[in-house]
Coordinates of N, CA, C and O and ligand atoms in Angstrom, one line a residue:
M193 N 48.5 7.8 5.4 CA 47.2 8.1 4.8 C 47.3 9.4 3.9 O 47.8 10.4 4.4
T194 N 47.0 9.2 2.7 CA 47.1 10.3 1.7 C 45.8 10.5 1.0 O 45.4 9.6 0.2
V195 N 45.2 11.6 1.3 CA 43.9 11.9 0.6 C 44.3 12.9 -0.6 O 44.8 13.9 -0.4
R196 N 44.0 12.4 -1.8 CA 44.4 13.2 -3.0 C 43.2 14.1 -3.3 O 42.1 13.9 -3.0
E197 N 43.6 15.2 -4.1 CA 42.6 16.1 -4.6 C 41.7 15.4 -5.6 O 42.3 14.8 -6.6
I198 N 40.4 15.5 -5.5 CA 39.5 15.0 -6.5 C 39.2 16.1 -7.5 O 38.7 17.2 -7.2
L199 N 39.4 15.8 -8.8 CA 39.2 16.8 -9.9 C 37.7 16.9 -10.0 O 36.9 16.0 -9.8
K200 N 37.3 18.2 -10.4 CA 35.8 18.4 -10.5 C 35.5 18.7 -12.0 O 36.3 19.1 -12.8
M201 N 34.2 18.4 -12.2 CA 33.6 18.6 -13.6 C 34.0 19.9 -14.2 O 33.9 21.0 -13.5
G202 N 34.5 19.9 -15.4 CA 35.0 21.1 -16.0 C 36.5 21.0 -16.3 O 37.1 21.6 -17.2
D203 N 37.2 20.1 -15.5 CA 38.6 19.8 -15.7 C 38.7 18.9 -16.9 O 38.2 17.8 -16.9
P204 N 39.5 19.3 -17.9 CA 39.6 18.5 -19.1 C 40.2 17.1 -18.8 O 40.0 16.2 -19.6
R205 N 40.9 16.9 -17.7 CA 41.5 15.6 -17.4 C 40.4 14.5 -17.2 O 40.7 13.3 -17.2
L206 N 39.2 15.0 -16.8 CA 38.1 14.0 -16.6 C 37.4 13.6 -17.9 O 36.6 12.7 -17.9
L207 N 37.9 14.2 -19.0 CA 37.2 13.9 -20.3 C 38.1 13.0 -21.2 O 37.8 12.7 -22.3
R208 N 39.2 12.5 -20.6 CA 40.1 11.7 -21.4 C 39.7 10.2 -21.4 O 39.1 9.8 -20.5
V209 N 40.1 9.5 -22.4 CA 40.0 8.0 -22.4 C 41.3 7.5 -21.7 O 42.4 7.9 -22.1
A210 N 41.1 6.7 -20.7 CA 42.2 6.2 -19.9 C 43.0 5.1 -20.6 O 42.5 4.4 -21.4
E211 N 44.3 5.0 -20.3 CA 45.2 4.0 -20.8 C 45.1 2.7 -20.1 O 44.9 2.7 -18.8
P212 N 45.2 1.6 -20.8 CA 45.3 0.3 -20.1 C 46.5 0.2 -19.1 O 47.5 0.8 -19.4
V213 N 46.3 -0.5 -18.0 CA 47.4 -0.8 -17.1 C 48.2 -2.0 -17.7 O 47.6 -3.0 -18.1
T214 N 49.5 -1.8 -17.7 CA 50.3 -2.9 -18.2 C 51.3 -3.4 -17.2 O 51.9 -4.5 -17.4
E215 N 51.5 -2.7 -16.1 CA 52.5 -3.2 -15.1 C 51.7 -3.4 -13.8 O 51.0 -2.5 -13.3
F216 N 51.9 -4.5 -13.2 CA 51.2 -4.9 -11.9 C 52.2 -5.1 -10.8 O 53.4 -5.5 -11.0
G217 N 51.7 -4.9 -9.6 CA 52.5 -5.2 -8.4 C 53.7 -4.3 -8.2 O 54.6 -4.6 -7.4
T218 N 53.7 -3.1 -8.8 CA 54.8 -2.2 -8.6 C 54.4 -1.4 -7.3 O 53.3 -1.2 -6.9
P219 N 55.5 -0.8 -6.7 CA 55.2 0.0 -5.5 C 54.4 1.2 -5.9 O 53.5 1.7 -5.1
E220 N 54.5 1.8 -7.1 CA 53.7 2.9 -7.5 C 52.2 2.5 -7.6 O 51.4 3.3 -7.2
M221 N 52.0 1.3 -8.1 CA 50.6 0.9 -8.2 C 50.0 0.7 -6.8 O 48.8 1.1 -6.5
E222 N 50.8 0.1 -5.9 CA 50.3 -0.1 -4.5 C 50.0 1.2 -3.9 O 49.0 1.3 -3.2
Q223 N 50.9 2.2 -4.1 CA 50.6 3.5 -3.5 C 49.4 4.2 -4.0 O 48.6 4.8 -3.3
L224 N 49.2 4.1 -5.4 CA 48.1 4.7 -6.0 C 46.8 4.1 -5.5 O 45.8 4.8 -5.1
I225 N 46.7 2.8 -5.3 CA 45.5 2.1 -4.8 C 45.2 2.5 -3.4 O 44.1 2.8 -3.0
A226 N 46.3 2.5 -2.6 CA 46.1 3.0 -1.2 C 45.6 4.4 -1.1 O 44.7 4.7 -0.3
D227 N 46.2 5.3 -1.9 CA 45.7 6.7 -1.9 C 44.3 6.8 -2.4 O 43.5 7.6 -1.8
M228 N 43.9 6.0 -3.4 CA 42.5 6.0 -3.8 C 41.5 5.6 -2.8 O 40.5 6.2 -2.6
F229 N 41.9 4.5 -2.0 CA 41.0 4.1 -0.9 C 40.9 5.2 0.2 O 39.8 5.5 0.7
D230 N 42.0 5.8 0.5 CA 42.0 6.8 1.5 C 41.1 8.0 1.0 O 40.4 8.6 1.8
T231 N 41.3 8.3 -0.2 CA 40.5 9.5 -0.8 C 39.0 9.1 -0.8 O 38.2 10.0 -0.5
M232 N 38.7 7.9 -1.3 CA 37.3 7.5 -1.4 C 36.7 7.5 0.0 O 35.5 8.0 0.2
H233 N 37.4 6.9 1.0 CA 36.8 6.8 2.3 C 36.6 8.2 3.0 O 35.6 8.5 3.6
A234 N 37.6 9.1 2.7 CA 37.5 10.4 3.3 C 36.3 11.2 2.8 O 35.8 12.1 3.5
A235 N 35.9 10.9 1.6 CA 34.8 11.6 0.9 C 33.5 10.8 1.0 O 32.5 11.2 0.5
N236 N 33.5 9.7 1.8 CA 32.3 8.8 1.9 C 31.8 8.3 0.5 O 30.6 8.1 0.3
G237 N 32.8 8.1 -0.4 CA 32.4 7.7 -1.7 C 32.0 6.2 -1.8 O 32.5 5.4 -1.0
A238 N 31.2 5.9 -2.8 CA 30.9 4.5 -3.1 C 31.9 3.9 -4.1 O 32.1 2.7 -4.2
G239 N 32.6 4.8 -4.8 CA 33.6 4.3 -5.8 C 34.5 5.5 -6.2 O 34.1 6.7 -5.9
L240 N 35.6 5.2 -6.8 CA 36.5 6.2 -7.3 C 37.3 5.7 -8.5 O 37.7 4.5 -8.5
A241 N 37.4 6.5 -9.5 CA 38.2 6.1 -10.7 C 39.5 6.9 -10.7 O 39.6 8.1 -10.3
A242 N 40.6 6.2 -11.2 CA 41.9 6.9 -11.2 C 41.9 8.2 -11.9 O 42.6 9.2 -11.4
P243 N 41.2 8.4 -13.0 CA 41.2 9.7 -13.6 C 40.7 10.8 -12.7 O 41.0 12.0 -12.9
Q244 N 39.9 10.5 -11.7 CA 39.3 11.5 -10.8 C 40.4 12.1 -10.0 O 40.2 13.2 -9.4
I245 N 41.6 11.4 -9.8 CA 42.7 12.1 -9.1 C 43.8 12.4 -10.1 O 45.0 12.5 -9.7
G246 N 43.4 12.4 -11.4 CA 44.4 12.9 -12.4 C 45.3 11.8 -12.9 O 46.3 12.2 -13.6
V247 N 45.0 10.6 -12.6 CA 45.9 9.5 -13.1 C 45.1 8.8 -14.2 O 44.0 8.2 -14.0
N248 N 45.6 8.9 -15.4 CA 44.9 8.4 -16.6 C 45.1 7.0 -16.9 O 45.5 6.6 -18.0
L249 N 44.7 6.1 -16.0 CA 44.8 4.7 -16.1 C 43.4 4.0 -15.9 O 42.6 4.6 -15.2
Q250 N 43.3 2.9 -16.6 CA 42.0 2.1 -16.5 C 42.0 1.3 -15.1 O 42.2 0.1 -15.1
L251 N 41.7 2.1 -14.1 CA 41.7 1.5 -12.7 C 40.6 2.2 -11.9 O 40.6 3.4 -11.9
V252 N 39.7 1.4 -11.4 CA 38.6 1.9 -10.5 C 38.6 1.1 -9.3 O 39.0 -0.1 -9.2
I253 N 38.1 1.7 -8.2 CA 37.8 1.0 -6.9 C 36.4 1.3 -6.5 O 35.8 2.4 -6.9
Y254 N 35.8 0.4 -5.8 CA 34.4 0.7 -5.3 C 34.2 -0.4 -4.2 O 34.9 -1.4 -4.1
G255 N 33.1 -0.1 -3.5 CA 32.6 -1.1 -2.5 C 32.5 -0.5 -1.2 O 33.2 0.4 -0.8
F256 N 31.6 -1.1 -0.4 CA 31.3 -0.6 1.0 C 30.3 -1.6 1.6 O 29.6 -2.4 0.9
K257 N 30.3 -1.6 2.9 CA 29.2 -2.3 3.7 C 28.0 -1.5 3.8 O 26.9 -1.9 3.6
Q258 N 28.3 -0.2 4.3 CA 27.2 0.7 4.5 C 27.7 2.1 4.0 O 28.9 2.4 4.3
N259 N 26.9 2.8 3.2 CA 27.4 4.1 2.7 C 26.5 5.2 3.0 O 25.3 5.2 2.8
A260 N 27.1 6.3 3.7 CA 26.3 7.4 4.1 C 25.7 8.2 3.0 O 24.7 8.8 3.2
R261 N 26.4 8.2 1.8 CA 25.8 8.9 0.7 C 24.7 8.2 0.0 O 23.9 8.8 -0.7
Y262 N 24.7 6.9 0.2 CA 23.6 6.0 -0.4 C 23.1 5.1 0.7 O 23.4 3.9 0.6
P263 N 22.4 5.6 1.7 CA 22.0 4.8 2.8 C 21.2 3.6 2.5 O 21.2 2.6 3.3
D264 N 20.4 3.6 1.5 CA 19.5 2.5 1.1 C 20.2 1.4 0.2 O 19.6 0.4 -0.1
A265 N 21.4 1.7 -0.2 CA 22.1 0.8 -1.1 C 22.6 -0.5 -0.4 O 23.1 -0.5 0.7
P266 N 22.3 -1.7 -1.0 CA 22.9 -2.9 -0.5 C 24.4 -2.9 -0.6 O 25.0 -2.2 -1.4
Q267 N 25.1 -3.7 0.2 CA 26.5 -3.7 0.2 C 27.1 -4.2 -1.1 O 26.5 -5.1 -1.8
V268 N 28.3 -3.7 -1.4 CA 29.0 -4.1 -2.6 C 30.4 -4.5 -2.2 O 31.0 -3.8 -1.4
P269 N 30.9 -5.6 -2.6 CA 32.2 -6.0 -2.2 C 33.3 -5.0 -2.6 O 33.3 -4.5 -3.7
E270 N 34.3 -4.8 -1.7 CA 35.4 -3.9 -1.9 C 36.2 -4.5 -3.1 O 36.7 -5.6 -3.0
T271 N 36.4 -3.7 -4.1 CA 37.0 -4.2 -5.4 C 37.9 -3.3 -6.0 O 37.7 -2.1 -6.0
V272 N 39.1 -3.8 -6.5 CA 40.0 -3.0 -7.4 C 39.8 -3.7 -8.7 O 40.0 -4.9 -8.9
L273 N 39.3 -2.9 -9.7 CA 39.0 -3.4 -11.0 C 39.9 -2.6 -12.1 O 39.8 -1.4 -12.1
I274 N 40.7 -3.4 -12.8 CA 41.6 -2.8 -13.8 C 41.3 -3.4 -15.2 O 41.0 -4.5 -15.3
N275 N 41.5 -2.5 -16.2 CA 41.2 -2.9 -17.6 C 39.9 -3.6 -17.8 O 39.8 -4.6 -18.4
P276 N 38.8 -2.9 -17.3 CA 37.5 -3.6 -17.3 C 36.8 -3.6 -18.7 O 37.0 -2.8 -19.5
V277 N 36.0 -4.7 -18.9 CA 35.1 -4.8 -20.0 C 33.7 -5.1 -19.5 O 33.6 -6.1 -18.8
L278 N 32.7 -4.4 -19.9 CA 31.4 -4.6 -19.5 C 30.5 -5.1 -20.6 O 30.6 -4.6 -21.7
T279 N 29.6 -6.0 -20.3 CA 28.7 -6.6 -21.3 C 27.3 -6.6 -20.7 O 27.1 -7.4 -19.7
P280 N 26.3 -5.8 -21.2 CA 25.0 -5.9 -20.6 C 24.4 -7.3 -20.8 O 24.7 -8.0 -21.8
L281 N 23.6 -7.8 -19.8 CA 23.0 -9.2 -19.9 C 21.7 -9.2 -20.6 O 21.1 -10.2 -20.9
S282 N 21.1 -8.0 -20.7 CA 19.8 -7.9 -21.4 C 19.6 -6.4 -21.9 O 20.5 -5.6 -21.6
D283 N 18.5 -6.1 -22.6 CA 18.3 -4.8 -23.0 C 17.7 -3.9 -21.9 O 17.5 -2.7 -22.1
Q284 N 17.4 -4.5 -20.8 CA 16.6 -3.8 -19.7 C 17.5 -2.8 -19.1 O 18.7 -3.0 -18.7
Q285 N 16.9 -1.6 -18.9 CA 17.6 -0.5 -18.1 C 16.7 -0.1 -17.0 O 15.5 -0.2 -17.0
D286 N 17.4 0.5 -15.9 CA 16.7 1.1 -14.8 C 17.2 2.5 -14.6 O 18.4 2.7 -14.9
A287 N 16.4 3.4 -14.1 CA 16.9 4.7 -13.8 C 16.9 4.9 -12.3 O 16.0 4.4 -11.5
A288 N 18.0 5.4 -11.8 CA 18.1 5.7 -10.3 C 19.0 6.9 -10.1 O 19.7 7.3 -11.1
F289 N 19.0 7.5 -9.0 CA 19.7 8.7 -8.7 C 21.2 8.4 -8.4 O 21.5 7.4 -7.7
E290 N 22.1 9.2 -9.0 CA 23.5 9.1 -8.8 C 24.1 10.4 -8.4 O 23.5 11.5 -8.8
G291 N 25.1 10.4 -7.7 CA 26.0 11.5 -7.4 C 27.4 11.2 -7.9 O 27.6 10.0 -8.3
C292 N 28.3 12.1 -7.7 CA 29.7 11.8 -8.1 C 30.6 12.8 -7.4 O 30.3 14.0 -7.2
L293 N 31.7 12.3 -6.9 CA 32.6 13.1 -6.1 C 33.2 14.2 -7.0 O 33.7 15.2 -6.4
S294 N 33.2 14.0 -8.3 CA 33.7 15.1 -9.2 C 32.6 16.1 -9.6 O 32.8 17.0 -10.3
V295 N 31.4 15.8 -9.1 CA 30.2 16.7 -9.3 C 29.5 17.0 -8.0 O 28.4 16.6 -7.8
P296 N 30.3 17.7 -7.1 CA 29.8 17.8 -5.7 C 28.5 18.6 -5.6 O 28.3 19.6 -6.3
G297 N 27.6 18.1 -4.7 CA 26.4 18.8 -4.3 C 25.2 18.5 -5.2 O 24.1 19.0 -5.0
L298 N 25.4 17.7 -6.2 CA 24.3 17.4 -7.2 C 23.9 15.9 -7.2 O 24.8 15.1 -7.0
R299 N 22.7 15.7 -7.6 CA 22.2 14.3 -7.9 C 21.4 14.4 -9.2 O 20.7 15.3 -9.5
G300 N 21.4 13.2 -9.9 CA 20.6 13.2 -11.2 C 20.2 11.7 -11.4 O 20.8 10.8 -11.0
L301 N 19.0 11.7 -12.1 CA 18.4 10.4 -12.4 C 19.1 9.8 -13.7 O 19.0 10.5 -14.7
V302 N 19.7 8.7 -13.6 CA 20.5 8.2 -14.7 C 20.1 6.8 -15.1 O 20.0 5.9 -14.2
P303 N 19.7 6.6 -16.4 CA 19.4 5.2 -16.8 C 20.7 4.4 -17.0 O 21.7 4.9 -17.5
R304 N 20.7 3.1 -16.5 CA 21.8 2.2 -16.7 C 21.3 0.8 -17.0 O 20.2 0.5 -16.7
W305 N 22.2 0.0 -17.6 CA 21.8 -1.4 -17.7 C 21.5 -2.0 -16.4 O 22.2 -1.8 -15.4
S306 N 20.4 -2.8 -16.4 CA 20.0 -3.4 -15.1 C 20.9 -4.5 -14.6 O 21.1 -4.6 -13.4
S307 N 21.4 -5.3 -15.6 CA 22.3 -6.3 -15.2 C 23.4 -6.5 -16.2 O 23.2 -6.2 -17.4
L308 N 24.6 -6.9 -15.8 CA 25.7 -7.0 -16.7 C 26.7 -7.9 -16.2 O 26.8 -8.3 -15.0
H309 N 27.5 -8.4 -17.2 CA 28.7 -9.2 -16.9 C 29.9 -8.3 -17.0 O 30.0 -7.4 -17.9
Y310 N 30.8 -8.4 -16.0 CA 32.0 -7.6 -16.2 C 33.3 -8.4 -15.9 O 33.2 -9.4 -15.1
E311 N 34.3 -8.1 -16.6 CA 35.6 -8.8 -16.5 C 36.7 -7.7 -16.4 O 36.6 -6.6 -16.8
G312 N 37.8 -8.2 -15.9 CA 39.0 -7.4 -15.7 C 40.0 -8.1 -14.9 O 39.9 -9.3 -14.7
V313 N 40.9 -7.4 -14.3 CA 41.9 -8.0 -13.4 C 42.0 -7.1 -12.1 O 41.6 -5.9 -12.2
D314 N 42.5 -7.7 -11.1 CA 42.7 -6.9 -9.9 C 44.2 -6.4 -9.9 O 44.9 -6.5 -10.9
Q315 N 44.6 -5.8 -8.8 CA 46.0 -5.2 -8.7 C 47.1 -6.3 -8.8 O 48.2 -5.9 -9.0
F316 N 46.7 -7.6 -8.6 CA 47.8 -8.6 -8.8 C 47.7 -9.3 -10.1 O 48.2 -10.4 -10.4
N317 N 46.9 -8.7 -11.0 CA 46.7 -9.2 -12.4 C 45.9 -10.6 -12.3 O 46.0 -11.4 -13.3
E318 N 45.1 -10.8 -11.2 CA 44.3 -11.9 -11.1 C 42.9 -11.6 -11.8 O 42.4 -10.5 -11.5
P319 N 42.4 -12.5 -12.5 CA 41.1 -12.2 -13.2 C 39.9 -12.0 -12.3 O 39.8 -12.7 -11.3
I320 N 39.0 -11.1 -12.7 CA 37.8 -10.8 -12.0 C 36.7 -11.1 -13.1 O 36.8 -10.5 -14.2
S321 N 35.7 -11.8 -12.8 CA 34.6 -12.1 -13.7 C 33.3 -12.2 -12.9 O 33.2 -13.1 -12.1
R322 N 32.4 -11.3 -13.1 CA 31.1 -11.3 -12.3 C 29.9 -11.0 -13.1 O 30.0 -10.1 -14.0
D323 N 28.8 -11.5 -12.7 CA 27.5 -11.1 -13.2 C 26.8 -10.4 -12.0 O 26.7 -10.9 -10.9
V324 N 26.3 -9.2 -12.3 CA 25.8 -8.3 -11.2 C 24.5 -7.6 -11.7 O 24.3 -7.5 -12.9
D325 N 23.8 -7.2 -10.7 CA 22.6 -6.3 -11.0 C 22.5 -5.3 -9.9 O 23.3 -5.1 -9.0
G326 N 21.4 -4.5 -10.0 CA 21.1 -3.5 -9.0 C 22.2 -2.5 -8.8 O 22.8 -2.0 -9.7
F327 N 22.4 -2.1 -7.5 CA 23.4 -1.0 -7.2 C 24.8 -1.4 -7.6 O 25.5 -0.5 -8.1
H328 N 25.1 -2.6 -7.5 CA 26.5 -3.1 -7.9 C 26.7 -2.8 -9.4 O 27.7 -2.2 -9.8
A329 N 25.7 -3.2 -10.2 CA 25.8 -2.9 -11.6 C 25.9 -1.4 -11.9 O 26.7 -1.0 -12.8
R330 N 25.2 -0.7 -11.2 CA 25.2 0.8 -11.4 C 26.5 1.4 -11.0 O 27.1 2.2 -11.8
V331 N 27.1 1.0 -9.9 CA 28.4 1.6 -9.5 C 29.4 1.2 -10.5 O 30.3 2.1 -10.9
V332 N 29.5 0.0 -11.0 CA 30.5 -0.4 -12.0 C 30.3 0.4 -13.2 O 31.3 0.9 -13.8
Q333 N 29.1 0.6 -13.7 CA 28.9 1.4 -14.9 C 29.3 2.9 -14.7 O 30.0 3.5 -15.6
H334 N 29.0 3.4 -13.6 CA 29.4 4.8 -13.3 C 30.9 5.0 -13.3 O 31.5 5.9 -13.9
E335 N 31.6 4.0 -12.6 CA 33.1 4.1 -12.4 C 33.7 3.9 -13.8 O 34.7 4.6 -14.1
V336 N 33.3 2.9 -14.5 CA 33.9 2.6 -15.8 C 33.7 3.7 -16.8 O 34.5 4.0 -17.6
D337 N 32.5 4.4 -16.7 CA 32.3 5.6 -17.5 C 33.5 6.6 -17.3 O 33.9 7.3 -18.3
H338 N 34.0 6.8 -16.1 CA 35.1 7.7 -15.9 C 36.3 7.4 -16.7 O 37.1 8.3 -17.1
L339 N 36.5 6.1 -17.0 CA 37.6 5.7 -17.9 C 37.4 6.0 -19.3 O 38.3 5.9 -20.1
L340 N 36.2 6.3 -19.7 CA 35.8 6.7 -21.0 C 35.7 8.2 -21.2 O 35.2 8.7 -22.2
G341 N 35.9 9.0 -20.1 CA 35.7 10.4 -20.1 C 34.3 10.8 -20.0 O 33.9 11.9 -20.4
I342 N 33.4 10.0 -19.4 CA 32.0 10.3 -19.3 C 31.6 10.5 -17.9 O 31.9 9.6 -17.0
L343 N 31.0 11.6 -17.6 CA 30.5 11.9 -16.3 C 29.0 11.7 -16.3 O 28.3 11.9 -17.3
Y344 N 28.4 11.3 -15.1 CA 27.0 10.9 -15.2 C 26.0 12.0 -15.7 O 25.0 11.6 -16.4
P345 N 26.3 13.3 -15.6 CA 25.3 14.2 -16.2 C 25.2 14.0 -17.7 O 24.1 14.4 -18.3
M346 N 26.2 13.5 -18.3 CA 26.2 13.3 -19.8 C 25.2 12.1 -20.1 O 24.8 12.0 -21.3
R347 N 24.8 11.3 -19.1 CA 23.9 10.2 -19.3 C 22.5 10.5 -19.0 O 21.6 9.7 -19.1
I348 N 22.2 11.7 -18.4 CA 20.9 12.1 -18.0 C 20.0 12.3 -19.2 O 20.4 13.0 -20.1
T349 N 18.8 11.8 -19.1 CA 17.8 12.0 -20.2 C 16.7 12.9 -19.8 O 16.0 13.5 -20.6
D350 N 16.4 12.9 -18.5 CA 15.3 13.7 -17.9 C 15.9 14.8 -17.0 O 16.1 14.5 -15.8
F351 N 16.1 16.0 -17.5 CA 16.8 17.0 -16.7 C 15.9 17.7 -15.7 O 16.3 18.5 -14.9
T352 N 14.6 17.2 -15.6 CA 13.7 17.7 -14.5 C 14.2 16.9 -13.2 O 13.8 17.3 -12.1
Q353 N 14.9 15.8 -13.4 CA 15.4 15.0 -12.3 C 16.9 15.2 -12.0 O 17.6 14.2 -11.9
F354 N 17.3 16.4 -12.1 CA 18.7 16.7 -11.8 C 18.8 18.0 -11.0 O 18.1 19.0 -11.3
G355 N 19.4 17.9 -9.8 CA 19.4 19.1 -8.9 C 20.3 18.9 -7.7 O 21.1 18.0 -7.7
Y356 N 20.2 19.9 -6.8 CA 21.0 19.9 -5.7 C 20.6 18.9 -4.6 O 19.4 18.7 -4.3
T357 N 21.6 18.1 -4.1 CA 21.3 17.1 -3.2 C 20.5 17.6 -2.0 O 19.6 16.9 -1.5
D358 N 20.9 18.7 -1.4 CA 20.2 19.2 -0.2 C 18.8 19.6 -0.5 O 18.0 19.7 0.5
V359 N 18.5 19.9 -1.7 CA 17.1 20.3 -2.0 C 16.3 19.0 -2.3 O 15.2 18.8 -1.8
M360 N 16.9 18.1 -3.1 CA 16.1 16.9 -3.5 C 16.1 15.8 -2.5 O 15.2 15.0 -2.4
F361 N 17.1 15.8 -1.7 CA 17.2 14.7 -0.6 C 17.6 15.4 0.7 O 18.7 15.1 1.2
P362 N 16.7 16.2 1.3 CA 17.1 16.9 2.5 C 17.4 16.0 3.7 O 18.1 16.5 4.6
D363 N 17.0 14.7 3.6 CA 17.3 13.9 4.8 C 18.7 13.3 4.8 O 19.2 12.7 5.7
L364 N 19.4 13.4 3.7 CA 20.8 12.9 3.6 C 21.7 13.7 4.5 O 21.5 14.9 4.7
D365 N 22.7 13.1 5.1 CA 23.6 13.8 6.0 C 24.3 14.9 5.3 O 25.1 14.8 4.4
P366 N 24.1 16.2 5.8 CA 24.7 17.3 5.2 C 26.2 17.4 5.3 O 26.9 18.2 4.6
N367 N 26.8 16.5 6.2 CA 28.2 16.5 6.3 C 28.9 15.8 5.2 O 30.1 15.8 5.0
D368 N 28.1 15.1 4.4 CA 28.7 14.4 3.3 C 29.2 15.4 2.3 O 28.6 16.4 2.0
D369 N 30.3 15.1 1.7 CA 30.9 16.0 0.7 C 30.0 16.4 -0.4 O 30.1 17.4 -1.0
D370 N 29.2 15.4 -0.8 CA 28.3 15.9 -1.8 C 26.9 15.8 -1.1 O 26.0 15.9 -1.6
Ligands
NI114 NI1 31.9 9.5 -10.3

């Protein structure tokens, strides 16, 4: 079990555009993905992008059955998504609160596409193609933004809805990293 350090907002490595993955099934890739799951689970995260641990590749993981940081969220299948492409399915957007392991202690209201189609491959270079909405759509957009060097505060439009988690959501478990 290897929990890697998660970079925090202000680190320029979080602002890079990630490189496509070109090699699959290597021991390095296997180790990276295992470390990312260990790191995400240790932090109770809903998702994690490789750039958050300083690896500048187009690789994100996400998914959970029940998540302490988002107790009301429906389950999202555990997924490794590589070289993703997102396409919104309509013009409709929803706003909901997000946090980020790279922005500890804060939450903000973020508008996102309500539903979208996404494609990419998994760690075995097998295709992934899904139409999703709700929290699943939000998680994918948040994680894929990390591959573009975008952190959720850059998406906030109403800064009256941005603040400390323990102030805005005092009922959330204070043992959560954020
Ligand atoms: Ni994040």
